[in-house]
XYZ file of C-alpha atoms in Angstrom:
486
model
C -22.964 -28.988 27.390
C -24.568 -26.607 24.948
C -23.964 -26.893 21.322
C -21.718 -23.724 20.959
C -19.682 -24.999 24.115
C -19.401 -28.477 22.608
C -18.575 -27.257 19.088
C -15.740 -25.065 20.246
C -14.350 -27.618 22.433
C -14.277 -30.167 19.401
C -12.849 -27.483 17.084
C -9.966 -26.708 19.478
C -9.257 -30.435 19.702
C -9.509 -30.801 16.125
C -6.930 -28.326 15.313
C -4.603 -28.887 18.239
C -4.579 -32.437 19.769
C -5.584 -34.149 16.401
C -2.702 -32.360 14.706
C -0.301 -33.621 17.344
C -1.357 -37.204 17.001
C -1.053 -36.870 13.123
C 2.552 -35.538 13.487
C 3.487 -38.254 15.690
C 2.522 -41.015 13.174
C 2.866 -39.209 9.895
C 6.671 -40.048 9.614
C 6.134 -43.698 10.118
C 4.848 -44.738 6.652
C 6.964 -42.649 4.338
C 10.175 -43.454 6.263
C 11.673 -45.361 3.416
C 10.911 -42.771 0.792
C 12.283 -39.845 2.969
C 15.576 -41.638 3.639
C 15.828 -42.297 -0.165
C 15.234 -38.723 -0.804
C 18.061 -37.589 1.852
C 20.386 -40.089 0.151
C 19.775 -38.924 -3.390
C 20.081 -35.235 -2.359
C 23.369 -35.929 -0.590
C 24.739 -37.946 -3.453
C 23.746 -34.946 -5.855
C 25.391 -32.432 -3.556
C 28.680 -34.409 -2.625
C 29.041 -37.062 -5.201
C 28.446 -39.967 -2.693
C 25.518 -41.370 -0.787
C 25.056 -41.449 3.022
C 26.143 -44.425 5.147
C 23.685 -46.321 7.209
C 24.677 -44.586 10.432
C 24.552 -41.027 9.048
C 21.247 -41.724 7.352
C 19.844 -43.115 10.472
C 21.220 -40.021 12.396
C 19.477 -37.622 9.958
C 16.213 -39.161 9.776
C 16.089 -39.554 13.615
C 16.514 -35.916 13.704
C 13.708 -35.299 11.484
C 11.468 -37.576 13.681
C 12.629 -36.167 17.044
C 12.989 -32.363 16.066
C 9.154 -32.295 16.594
C 9.476 -32.667 20.026
C 11.955 -29.868 20.527
C 9.785 -27.572 18.743
C 7.074 -28.709 20.952
C 9.189 -27.943 24.125
C 9.763 -24.371 22.906
C 6.092 -23.941 22.049
C 4.898 -25.062 25.458
C 7.010 -22.425 27.302
C 5.630 -19.763 25.117
C 1.853 -20.495 25.498
C 1.241 -18.814 28.799
C 2.444 -15.431 27.308
C 0.433 -15.776 24.248
C -2.754 -16.800 25.914
C -2.523 -14.073 28.420
C -1.835 -11.354 25.773
C -4.097 -12.553 22.836
C -6.789 -14.881 24.512
C -7.669 -18.336 23.356
C -8.919 -17.409 19.851
C -5.789 -15.198 19.033
C -3.294 -17.703 20.416
C -4.719 -20.566 18.502
C -5.090 -18.420 15.191
C -1.277 -17.492 15.558
C -0.467 -21.122 16.077
C -2.616 -22.102 13.131
C -0.449 -19.792 10.814
C 2.627 -21.568 11.910
C 1.076 -24.827 10.511
C 0.662 -23.186 7.153
C 4.169 -22.207 7.083
C 5.458 -25.547 8.124
C 3.243 -27.169 5.353
C 4.875 -25.046 2.713
C 8.274 -26.098 3.959
C 7.469 -29.752 3.862
C 5.304 -29.685 0.638
C 7.950 -27.971 -1.507
C 11.036 -29.737 0.017
C 11.335 -32.242 -2.698
C 10.996 -29.795 -5.443
C 13.638 -27.680 -4.148
C 15.995 -30.635 -3.118
C 16.050 -29.530 0.492
C 15.996 -32.054 3.342
C 16.506 -29.080 5.588
C 13.253 -27.944 4.659
C 11.553 -31.139 6.079
C 13.485 -30.786 9.299
C 12.590 -27.101 9.725
C 8.917 -27.744 8.858
C 8.905 -30.716 11.457
C 10.195 -28.213 14.020
C 7.507 -25.709 13.224
C 4.738 -28.344 13.493
C 6.078 -29.171 17.007
C 6.107 -25.530 17.971
C 2.330 -25.570 16.999
C 1.596 -28.591 18.983
C 3.521 -27.306 22.010
C 1.552 -24.029 22.036
C -1.829 -25.728 21.368
C -2.043 -29.246 22.474
C -0.095 -29.445 25.531
C 0.035 -25.643 26.123
C -3.362 -23.892 25.995
C -4.903 -27.074 27.416
C -2.620 -26.942 30.227
C -1.293 -23.666 31.394
C -4.208 -21.289 31.686
C -7.100 -22.845 29.873
C -9.252 -19.798 29.002
C -12.442 -21.845 28.565
C -12.665 -22.954 32.185
C -15.604 -21.610 34.337
C -13.863 -22.073 37.629
C -16.700 -22.316 40.027
C -15.584 -21.563 43.584
C -17.706 -24.407 45.107
C -16.819 -27.118 42.468
C -13.702 -26.695 40.275
C -11.584 -24.838 42.666
C -12.401 -26.904 45.696
C -11.910 -30.100 43.699
C -8.599 -29.100 42.222
C -9.626 -28.581 38.551
C -9.146 -25.003 38.734
C -8.560 -22.960 35.625
C -6.190 -25.244 33.809
C -8.141 -26.817 31.184
C -9.133 -25.781 27.700
C -12.119 -27.752 28.055
C -15.229 -26.164 29.596
C -15.857 -27.049 33.203
C -19.323 -25.428 33.292
C -20.887 -28.719 33.802
C -19.179 -29.075 37.209
C -16.328 -31.271 38.557
C -18.137 -34.669 38.015
C -16.967 -34.624 34.356
C -13.465 -33.050 34.826
C -12.036 -36.653 34.254
C -13.889 -37.330 31.033
C -13.250 -33.802 29.504
C -9.540 -34.173 30.738
C -9.363 -37.276 28.537
C -10.932 -35.973 25.530
C -7.711 -34.560 24.107
C -6.336 -38.134 24.221
C -9.208 -39.258 21.962
C -8.288 -36.796 19.383
C -4.647 -37.680 19.496
C -5.522 -41.258 18.829
C -7.787 -40.067 16.053
C -4.863 -38.196 14.626
C -2.603 -41.064 14.697
C -5.244 -43.235 12.965
C -5.822 -40.788 10.148
C -2.164 -40.669 9.560
C -1.934 -44.343 9.369
C -5.061 -44.475 6.851
C -3.539 -41.817 4.616
C -0.210 -43.711 4.635
C -1.954 -46.667 2.905
C -0.419 -47.468 -0.589
C -3.813 -46.740 -2.082
C -3.760 -43.263 -0.774
C -0.628 -41.089 0.052
C 1.808 -43.976 0.733
C 3.527 -43.838 -2.443
C 6.912 -42.333 -2.999
C 5.734 -39.383 -5.111
C 3.060 -38.431 -2.451
C 5.212 -38.114 0.668
C 5.667 -34.332 0.658
C 1.895 -33.981 0.232
C 1.425 -36.482 3.106
C 3.436 -34.420 5.348
C 1.651 -31.147 4.449
C -1.896 -32.450 4.822
C -1.723 -30.812 8.337
C -2.688 -27.588 6.420
C -6.193 -28.718 6.075
C -7.294 -28.965 9.850
C -5.229 -25.866 10.773
C -7.034 -24.013 7.992
C -10.390 -25.002 9.161
C -9.638 -24.089 12.746
C -8.292 -20.663 11.462
C -11.685 -20.034 9.598
C -14.008 -21.321 12.102
C -12.511 -19.848 15.241
C -13.877 -16.378 14.136
C -17.360 -17.867 14.319
C -17.166 -18.257 18.051
C -16.792 -15.484 20.872
C -13.509 -15.267 22.854
C -13.209 -16.981 26.151
C -15.516 -15.551 28.721
C -12.968 -16.032 31.318
C -10.213 -14.219 29.529
C -12.619 -11.282 28.596
C -13.504 -10.703 32.268
C -10.390 -11.728 34.330
C -7.709 -10.615 31.801
C -9.310 -7.805 30.061
C -11.846 -6.696 32.614
C -14.479 -6.801 29.817
C -17.691 -7.508 31.603
C -19.926 -6.736 28.642
C -18.053 -8.934 26.281
C -17.894 -11.810 28.860
C -21.642 -11.481 29.345
C -22.409 -11.846 25.722
C -19.945 -14.834 25.345
C -21.392 -16.554 28.256
C -25.003 -16.054 27.037
C -23.894 -17.840 23.702
C -21.946 -20.491 25.170
C -24.477 -21.607 28.042
C -27.531 -20.960 25.932
C -29.348 -18.733 28.452
C -29.818 -14.960 29.029
C -29.217 -15.301 32.902
C -25.495 -15.499 33.365
C -25.244 -12.928 36.207
C -24.569 -15.773 38.742
C -21.710 -16.923 36.730
C -20.364 -13.425 36.161
C -20.556 -12.889 39.965
C -18.522 -16.028 40.421
C -15.940 -14.901 37.933
C -15.619 -11.697 39.571
C -14.927 -13.272 42.897
C -12.372 -15.480 41.233
C -10.647 -12.321 39.697
C -10.576 -10.744 43.207
C -9.060 -14.136 44.583
C -6.497 -14.458 42.002
C -5.287 -10.909 42.502
C -4.381 -11.917 45.991
C -2.742 -15.285 44.986
C 0.917 -15.020 44.367
C 2.013 -17.475 41.657
C 5.258 -19.539 42.614
C 8.055 -19.778 40.162
C 9.525 -22.923 38.914
C 12.429 -22.648 41.380
C 10.198 -21.941 44.245
C 8.067 -24.923 43.411
C 11.124 -27.358 43.210
C 12.274 -26.001 46.647
C 8.823 -26.148 48.330
C 8.964 -29.037 50.860
C 5.261 -29.031 51.325
C 4.656 -30.287 47.739
C 7.835 -32.332 47.186
C 6.057 -35.720 46.797
C 3.487 -34.027 44.460
C 6.399 -32.605 42.262
C 8.212 -36.095 42.337
C 4.987 -37.712 41.183
C 4.614 -35.167 38.275
C 8.058 -35.933 37.215
C 7.880 -39.604 37.378
C 4.364 -39.929 35.665
C 5.173 -37.385 32.820
C 8.620 -38.742 32.089
C 7.355 -42.270 32.320
C 4.579 -41.493 29.862
C 7.124 -40.731 27.004
C 9.700 -43.189 28.190
C 7.213 -45.956 28.208
C 8.000 -46.619 24.552
C 4.845 -45.281 23.049
C 6.673 -42.863 20.822
C 8.913 -45.383 19.546
C 5.634 -47.405 18.456
C 4.090 -44.516 16.872
C 7.306 -43.227 15.002
C 8.649 -46.439 13.985
C 5.524 -48.959 13.917
C 6.424 -50.176 10.221
C 10.137 -50.787 11.200
C 9.082 -52.791 14.250
C 6.541 -54.937 12.271
C 9.213 -55.424 9.564
C 11.680 -56.667 12.302
C 8.946 -58.905 13.564
C 8.767 -60.679 10.380
C 5.521 -59.215 8.964
C 5.425 -59.321 5.308
C 6.085 -55.945 3.827
C 2.625 -55.929 1.878
C 0.860 -56.487 4.958
C 2.447 -53.829 7.285
C 0.424 -50.806 6.195
C -2.859 -52.593 6.977
C -1.598 -54.143 10.218
C -0.610 -50.552 11.291
C -4.057 -49.269 10.546
C -5.744 -52.097 12.420
C -3.548 -51.003 15.596
C -4.577 -47.415 15.153
C -8.398 -48.237 15.247
C -7.871 -50.422 18.333
C -6.074 -47.469 20.026
C -9.133 -45.185 19.257
C -11.379 -47.678 20.799
C -9.089 -47.886 23.884
C -9.004 -44.287 24.311
C -12.810 -44.172 24.277
C -13.008 -47.003 26.915
C -10.678 -44.726 29.132
C -12.510 -41.737 28.499
C -15.858 -43.090 29.550
C -14.819 -45.106 32.515
C -12.353 -42.771 34.233
C -15.346 -41.152 36.530
C -16.316 -44.556 37.459
C -13.048 -46.424 38.000
C -10.875 -43.449 39.010
C -7.386 -42.292 37.851
C -5.115 -44.870 39.690
C -6.622 -48.105 38.345
C -6.526 -46.795 34.732
C -2.977 -45.500 34.721
C -1.481 -48.452 36.769
C -3.302 -50.937 34.527
C -2.080 -48.927 31.610
C 1.588 -48.907 32.512
C 1.517 -52.656 33.635
C 0.096 -53.645 30.414
C 2.592 -51.581 28.415
C 5.545 -53.149 30.505
C 4.188 -56.904 30.015
C 3.724 -56.204 26.309
C 7.075 -54.678 25.746
C 8.588 -57.775 27.411
C 6.280 -59.838 25.056
C 7.844 -58.308 21.965
C 11.458 -59.139 23.168
C 10.360 -62.857 23.727
C 8.423 -62.996 20.244
C 11.382 -61.587 18.460
C 13.786 -64.089 19.962
C 11.624 -66.990 19.222
C 10.237 -65.950 15.768
C 12.916 -67.909 13.885
C 11.907 -71.247 15.443
C 8.352 -70.382 15.729
C 7.047 -68.427 12.935
C 3.784 -67.611 14.443
C 5.435 -65.518 17.016
C 5.316 -62.666 14.570
C 1.587 -62.403 15.339
C 2.355 -62.313 19.055
C 4.498 -59.231 18.300
C 1.491 -57.597 16.558
C -0.648 -58.356 19.556
C 1.901 -56.943 21.933
C 2.160 -53.533 19.978
C -1.596 -53.382 20.103
C -1.339 -54.105 23.785
C 1.052 -51.235 24.164
C -1.091 -48.887 22.436
C -4.284 -49.871 23.940
C -2.669 -49.758 27.668
C -1.226 -46.259 26.816
C -4.648 -44.940 25.392
C -6.666 -46.254 28.336
C -4.809 -44.194 30.989
C -1.213 -42.934 30.630
C -2.271 -40.845 27.548
C -4.379 -38.309 29.455
C -4.142 -39.017 33.134
C -0.978 -37.337 33.881
C -2.159 -34.004 32.583
C -5.265 -34.364 34.760
C -3.330 -35.347 37.721
C -1.143 -32.518 37.368
C -4.198 -30.139 37.880
C -5.401 -32.159 40.641
C -2.343 -32.354 42.917
C -1.659 -28.497 43.103
C -3.424 -25.312 44.189
C -3.751 -22.532 41.583
C -0.541 -20.862 43.106
C 1.536 -23.832 42.202
C -0.319 -25.229 39.167
C 1.206 -23.259 36.242
C 4.762 -23.944 37.373
C 3.880 -27.525 37.879
C 2.510 -27.746 34.264
C 5.619 -26.238 32.936
C 7.823 -28.727 34.832
C 5.621 -31.725 33.533
C 5.213 -30.387 29.949
C 8.869 -29.746 29.492
C 9.844 -33.286 30.838
C 6.931 -34.610 28.449
C 8.502 -32.997 25.541
C 12.046 -33.644 26.257
C 11.619 -37.332 26.926
C 9.657 -37.575 23.591
C 12.693 -36.152 21.855
C 14.972 -38.640 23.546
C 13.019 -41.625 22.611
C 12.416 -40.512 19.043
C 16.114 -39.762 18.522
C 17.709 -42.619 20.444
C 15.391 -45.520 19.728
C 16.800 -46.341 16.112
C 20.322 -46.723 17.446
C 18.976 -48.607 20.711
C 17.387 -51.076 18.261
C 20.619 -51.392 16.250
C 22.675 -52.053 19.189
C 20.427 -54.027 21.514
C 18.205 -55.771 18.990
C 15.197 -57.464 20.485
C 16.518 -56.627 24.117
C 15.771 -52.935 23.534
C 12.168 -53.415 24.474
C 13.197 -54.447 27.952
C 14.280 -50.791 28.758
C 10.555 -49.899 28.149
C 9.283 -52.791 30.167
C 11.478 -51.947 33.212
C 10.463 -48.072 33.041
C 6.723 -49.035 32.755
C 6.747 -51.390 35.781
C 8.745 -49.110 37.850
C 6.180 -46.283 37.101
C 3.322 -48.413 37.760
C 4.910 -49.547 41.066
C 5.528 -45.871 42.078
C 1.948 -44.836 41.438
C 0.792 -47.697 43.433
C 2.798 -46.897 46.329
C 2.846 -43.148 46.339
C 0.040 -41.427 44.360
C -3.484 -41.385 45.868
C -6.682 -41.548 43.953
C -7.666 -37.976 43.198
C -11.204 -38.462 42.032
C -13.632 -36.249 43.950
C -10.927 -35.170 46.549
C -9.983 -31.662 47.371
C -6.393 -30.428 47.195
C -6.269 -30.273 51.096
C -7.314 -33.984 51.345
C -4.695 -35.063 48.574
C -2.216 -32.971 50.388
C -2.909 -34.718 53.748
C -2.557 -38.127 52.079
C 0.863 -37.204 50.620
C 1.903 -35.855 53.972
C-alpha cells in the first residue's frame, strides 16, 4: 500500500465508519440528561410531565431513528457514487453531518426535542450513504484485476483498495469494523463525567460529529478522484492515469489502465439483476438465504442493545452509578483490541471460524447475563460476571460478525448479482438495527433478565446455520463457492 492509497483509505474510514460507531454509542451516556430535557420541555408545553412509558417511547425513537436514516441513505448511495464519484458523494454526505450537528447542538437552546430526533435521522442518512453504502454497493477505489479480484469474488464492491491483490481482501474488508470500534470507544471516552458527560454538555456531545466530517470535507480535495470511477464511469483515461500514478506511486500504470479498460468492456456486457430477479433466481437461493440470515443475525444478536443502552444494562446489573462510565470505557478498549485480532487473523483462520466463534461467544454471554442478573441478589459478585459477559458479547462481535457479513456478501455473488445482494443485506441490516434500538427498552421492562435469552437463541441459531450451510470463502472463486452450495 502506497502512502496516498493508505491515507485516503484511512480518511474515508475516519469520516464514515468511525462516525457510524460514534453515533451508535453517543446516546448511551447522556440518556438520563436527554430524557430529563424531554420531560422538562413537555412540562413547559403542556403543563405536565411525561409518564414512564411515553418517555421511554420518545427516547427509543431518538435512539432508533438513526437506523431508519441509515436505511434510506444506503438505498441512495449507488446513484450518488455513480453520478458524483467517491469524492463528490462523500463530500455531500459530510455536509449532512454539519446540518445534523446544528440541529442537535441547538436543540436545548431552542427547547425542541424534535431537533434531536431530526438530527439523529440525518446522521443515520450520512452513515447509510458512507459507511455501509459507498463501501458496499460500488466501491470506486477498487482496482478489480481480472486475474485476482474478479476471479476470487472481491470484484469492485469495496471502498478499500484491492491493488495489493486478493490475499488482503479479508484484512481490508474488516478495516471498517476497526474504525467502528474506535468510534464507539471515543464516544464512551467523551461521555465520561470529566469531559462531556455532564448535563450542560450533552448537546455538544451529540454534535461533536461535526469535527471528523469537517476534516473529511477539507482533506478529500487533497486527493484525486477514484481512478476506477474516472475511467469506467466517465471514460476519462487521462484523469484516471494521473490518479493511478499518484495512488500507486509509479509512472508506469499502463498495465492497470489496460486491465480497467478490459473490465469496462466486460461490464458493458453484464446485465445487472434487479432485487426481484435476485430473489427469484433459484441458482443463488442458498446464497441469498445466507446473506439474509447473517446480516439479520448480525443486528439481532443484541450488539446494538449493548451499544445503545450499556449504562442501563450495567445499572440493572448492580454496578455502582459512579463506576458505570469507566466500566463502559473499559469495554470499549477491549472491543478495539478484539477488532484488531479479527482483522489480523482473518486471512489465516478464514471467515467461518471467526464468525461462528463470534456468534457462539455472544450467545453464551447473553445467557450468562440472564443467569448473573437472576443470582445477583444472593451473590453480589455476580455483577462482575455481568460485566464480563457484556465484554464477551462485544469482543465476540468485533472479532467476526462485525465485518465478515459484508465481506461474505461480496464473495458469494458474481458482479451481476452483487449490487442487488448488497441492497438486500444492507436494508435488512439497518431495519434490524432499528428494531433492536426501538424494542429493547420495552423488552427489558416486560421480560426483565430473560430478555437476553432472545439474543442468545438468535446467536446460536445463526452460528448453527453458518456451520451447516455456509462454506469457507477464503481463496475460493465464485464458481467453487456456487458448486459447494449446489
